[in-house]
């Protein structure tokens, strides 16, 4: 299960590797785009990640590329992990891929311009009340756009506490996509948690 799959980029890759995949996301537009790639072993649904779909059903749940921590209340984040626990089979694995707050904090605040094609994205990143707040402004086709993302700044210890509270056992913590062991200067926090 690709949890918070967006337009299905990771779901498609996992499916090509031979896995039966269900991708879910709260964004109807993202799921409409993802559904263009559906097949017999790849399906997409609009779903809130706090809700139960199937009990004790999944072998793996993947929550990739910092797709966690966007709810206003931390209790909702705990509800997500609880829902994951209930929907995994015994012995199932939850994979969480998150930014490493210990590496990011010294770089904030940040202000810069990133170009993609002929569009310039003006980006500001700040740390406020245990959240990373990212503001994006740009113009395209004569219109101005303004977006704000707020994601909770969970540390590896925060994840350990939440996962243990919900019944998981952490079996590995990696620091990047090459699966090197996590340390404080790692780019990512990639956690493998077992439903006991």
Short mmCIF file of C-alpha atoms in Angstrom, two decimals:
data_model
loop_
_atom_site.label_atom_id
_atom_site.label_comp_id
_atom_site.label_asym_id
_atom_site.label_seq_id
_atom_site.Cartn_x
_atom_site.Cartn_y
_atom_site.Cartn_z
CA UNK A 1 0.00 0.00 0.00
CA UNK A 2 1.43 3.34 -1.05
CA UNK A 3 0.01 5.70 1.58
CA UNK A 4 -0.29 9.33 0.40
CA UNK A 5 0.73 8.29 -3.11
CA UNK A 6 0.19 11.60 -4.90
CA UNK A 7 0.06 10.96 -8.64
CA UNK A 8 1.43 7.43 -8.14
CA UNK A 9 5.12 7.81 -8.96
CA UNK A 10 6.27 5.36 -6.27
CA UNK A 11 3.26 3.08 -6.72
CA UNK A 12 4.09 2.62 -10.40
CA UNK A 13 7.72 1.78 -9.62
CA UNK A 14 6.77 -0.72 -6.89
CA UNK A 15 4.24 -2.31 -9.24
CA UNK A 16 6.88 -2.67 -11.97
CA UNK A 17 9.02 -4.49 -9.40
CA UNK A 18 6.29 -7.12 -9.15
CA UNK A 19 4.21 -5.98 -6.17
CA UNK A 20 0.42 -5.74 -6.10
CA UNK A 21 -0.06 -2.10 -5.10
CA UNK A 22 -2.89 0.06 -3.88
CA UNK A 23 -2.19 3.79 -3.78
CA UNK A 24 -4.32 6.22 -1.79
CA UNK A 25 -4.28 9.97 -1.43
CA UNK A 26 -6.63 12.68 -0.17
CA UNK A 27 -6.22 14.70 -3.38
CA UNK A 28 -8.86 13.84 -5.96
CA UNK A 29 -6.82 15.52 -8.71
CA UNK A 30 -3.74 13.44 -7.88
CA UNK A 31 -5.74 10.20 -7.90
CA UNK A 32 -7.37 11.11 -11.23
CA UNK A 33 -3.88 11.44 -12.69
CA UNK A 34 -2.66 8.24 -11.01
CA UNK A 35 -5.62 6.22 -12.31
CA UNK A 36 -4.29 6.64 -15.86
CA UNK A 37 -1.70 4.01 -14.91
CA UNK A 38 -4.01 1.44 -13.29
CA UNK A 39 -3.80 -2.23 -14.24
CA UNK A 40 -4.83 -5.58 -12.73
CA UNK A 41 -2.25 -5.25 -9.93
CA UNK A 42 -2.20 -1.45 -9.49
CA UNK A 43 -5.20 0.46 -8.12
CA UNK A 44 -5.76 3.97 -6.76
CA UNK A 45 -8.35 5.40 -4.35
CA UNK A 46 -9.15 8.77 -2.79
CA UNK A 47 -8.82 8.10 0.93
CA UNK A 48 -7.96 9.87 4.18
CA UNK A 49 -4.87 8.20 5.66
CA UNK A 50 -6.45 8.17 9.13
CA UNK A 51 -9.24 5.86 7.97
CA UNK A 52 -9.31 2.06 7.98
CA UNK A 53 -9.77 0.38 4.59
CA UNK A 54 -9.00 -3.29 5.38
CA UNK A 55 -8.06 -4.90 8.69
CA UNK A 56 -4.91 -7.09 8.80
CA UNK A 57 -4.67 -7.00 5.01
CA UNK A 58 -1.38 -5.49 3.85
CA UNK A 59 2.11 -7.00 3.90
CA UNK A 60 3.76 -3.59 3.50
CA UNK A 61 2.70 0.03 3.88
CA UNK A 62 4.95 2.65 2.30
CA UNK A 63 4.75 6.30 3.37
CA UNK A 64 7.43 7.92 1.23
CA UNK A 65 9.05 11.30 0.60
CA UNK A 66 7.81 13.14 3.71
CA UNK A 67 4.10 12.42 3.24
CA UNK A 68 3.38 12.56 6.97
CA UNK A 69 2.99 15.28 9.60
CA UNK A 70 0.74 17.69 7.72
CA UNK A 71 -2.29 17.49 10.04
CA UNK A 72 -2.89 20.36 12.45
CA UNK A 73 -2.98 18.08 15.48
CA UNK A 74 -0.23 15.58 16.40
CA UNK A 75 -3.01 13.27 17.62
CA UNK A 76 -4.04 12.86 13.98
CA UNK A 77 -0.51 11.70 13.15
CA UNK A 78 -0.80 9.09 15.90
CA UNK A 79 -4.16 8.07 14.40
CA UNK A 80 -2.42 7.49 11.05
CA UNK A 81 0.16 5.17 12.63
CA UNK A 82 -2.58 3.36 14.58
CA UNK A 83 -4.55 2.87 11.35
CA UNK A 84 -1.43 1.49 9.66
CA UNK A 85 -0.90 -0.97 12.51
CA UNK A 86 -4.47 -2.23 12.30
CA UNK A 87 -4.30 -2.68 8.52
CA UNK A 88 -1.00 -4.57 8.38
CA UNK A 89 -0.91 -8.33 8.69
CA UNK A 90 1.02 -9.67 11.73
CA UNK A 91 4.65 -9.49 10.67
CA UNK A 92 3.85 -6.70 8.21
CA UNK A 93 6.24 -3.79 7.67
CA UNK A 94 5.59 -0.04 7.74
CA UNK A 95 8.19 2.03 5.85
CA UNK A 96 8.35 5.75 6.67
CA UNK A 97 10.64 8.05 4.68
CA UNK A 98 11.03 11.52 6.21
CA UNK A 99 13.41 14.46 6.10
CA UNK A 100 16.11 14.57 8.79
CA UNK A 101 15.21 17.57 10.94
CA UNK A 102 18.63 17.47 12.63
CA UNK A 103 20.27 18.27 9.29
CA UNK A 104 17.67 20.79 8.11
CA UNK A 105 17.35 23.03 11.19
CA UNK A 106 20.84 24.59 10.95
CA UNK A 107 20.01 25.64 7.36
CA UNK A 108 16.90 27.62 8.33
CA UNK A 109 15.63 30.18 7.66
CA UNK A 110 16.13 29.76 3.92
CA UNK A 111 15.17 32.02 1.05
CA UNK A 112 15.92 31.28 -2.60
CA UNK A 113 14.77 31.02 -6.19
CA UNK A 114 14.48 27.71 -8.01
CA UNK A 115 13.89 27.67 -11.78
CA UNK A 116 12.04 24.99 -13.69
CA UNK A 117 11.71 25.76 -17.36
CA UNK A 118 10.76 29.41 -17.63
CA UNK A 119 9.09 29.56 -14.20
CA UNK A 120 10.90 30.95 -11.15
CA UNK A 121 9.75 29.62 -7.79
CA UNK A 122 10.43 31.98 -4.88
CA UNK A 123 10.80 29.74 -1.83
CA UNK A 124 11.04 30.60 1.86
CA UNK A 125 11.53 27.91 4.54
CA UNK A 126 11.21 28.69 8.25
CA UNK A 127 11.01 26.79 11.53
CA UNK A 128 8.15 27.86 13.81
CA UNK A 129 6.36 26.05 16.64
CA UNK A 130 7.86 22.66 15.80
CA UNK A 131 6.92 22.93 12.13
CA UNK A 132 8.78 23.55 8.91
CA UNK A 133 6.81 26.19 7.01
CA UNK A 134 7.51 26.40 3.28
CA UNK A 135 6.11 29.30 1.26
CA UNK A 136 6.14 29.10 -2.54
CA UNK A 137 5.32 32.03 -4.84
CA UNK A 138 5.46 31.99 -8.63
CA UNK A 139 3.83 33.33 -11.78
CA UNK A 140 2.63 31.22 -14.69
CA UNK A 141 0.53 32.13 -17.72
CA UNK A 142 -0.10 35.62 -16.37
CA UNK A 143 -1.37 34.44 -12.98
CA UNK A 144 0.25 34.67 -9.54
CA UNK A 145 0.30 31.63 -7.26
CA UNK A 146 0.94 31.38 -3.53
CA UNK A 147 1.23 28.10 -1.60
CA UNK A 148 2.09 27.37 2.02
CA UNK A 149 3.07 23.91 3.33
CA UNK A 150 3.32 23.16 7.04
CA UNK A 151 4.87 19.88 8.15
CA UNK A 152 5.64 18.85 11.71
CA UNK A 153 9.35 18.61 12.48
CA UNK A 154 9.52 15.07 13.89
CA UNK A 155 12.87 13.80 15.13
CA UNK A 156 13.87 10.13 14.88
CA UNK A 157 13.14 9.85 18.63
CA UNK A 158 9.66 11.30 18.07
CA UNK A 159 8.99 8.59 15.49
CA UNK A 160 10.34 5.93 17.83
CA UNK A 161 7.97 7.06 20.58
CA UNK A 162 4.92 7.19 18.29
CA UNK A 163 5.65 3.84 16.64
CA UNK A 164 6.32 2.08 19.96
CA UNK A 165 3.17 3.62 21.45
CA UNK A 166 1.14 2.18 18.55
CA UNK A 167 2.63 -1.31 18.96
CA UNK A 168 5.37 -1.30 16.33
CA UNK A 169 8.92 -2.54 16.77
CA UNK A 170 11.54 -0.54 14.86
CA UNK A 171 13.84 -2.96 13.07
CA UNK A 172 16.01 -0.59 10.98
CA UNK A 173 16.63 3.14 10.57
CA UNK A 174 18.47 4.17 7.41
CA UNK A 175 19.87 7.59 6.56
CA UNK A 176 19.46 7.66 2.79
CA UNK A 177 18.16 5.75 -0.22
CA UNK A 178 21.40 3.77 -0.43
CA UNK A 179 20.29 2.22 2.91
CA UNK A 180 23.28 3.44 4.90
CA UNK A 181 22.73 3.46 8.67
CA UNK A 182 21.22 6.68 10.01
CA UNK A 183 23.37 9.31 11.73
CA UNK A 184 22.67 12.94 12.68
CA UNK A 185 23.97 14.30 9.35
CA UNK A 186 22.00 11.84 7.20
CA UNK A 187 19.84 13.27 4.43
CA UNK A 188 16.77 11.19 5.28
CA UNK A 189 15.19 9.14 8.07
CA UNK A 190 13.96 5.85 6.56
CA UNK A 191 12.31 3.71 9.21
CA UNK A 192 11.28 0.06 8.93
CA UNK A 193 8.76 -0.81 11.64
CA UNK A 194 7.39 -4.30 12.29
CA UNK A 195 3.87 -5.19 13.41
CA UNK A 196 4.64 -7.73 16.11
#
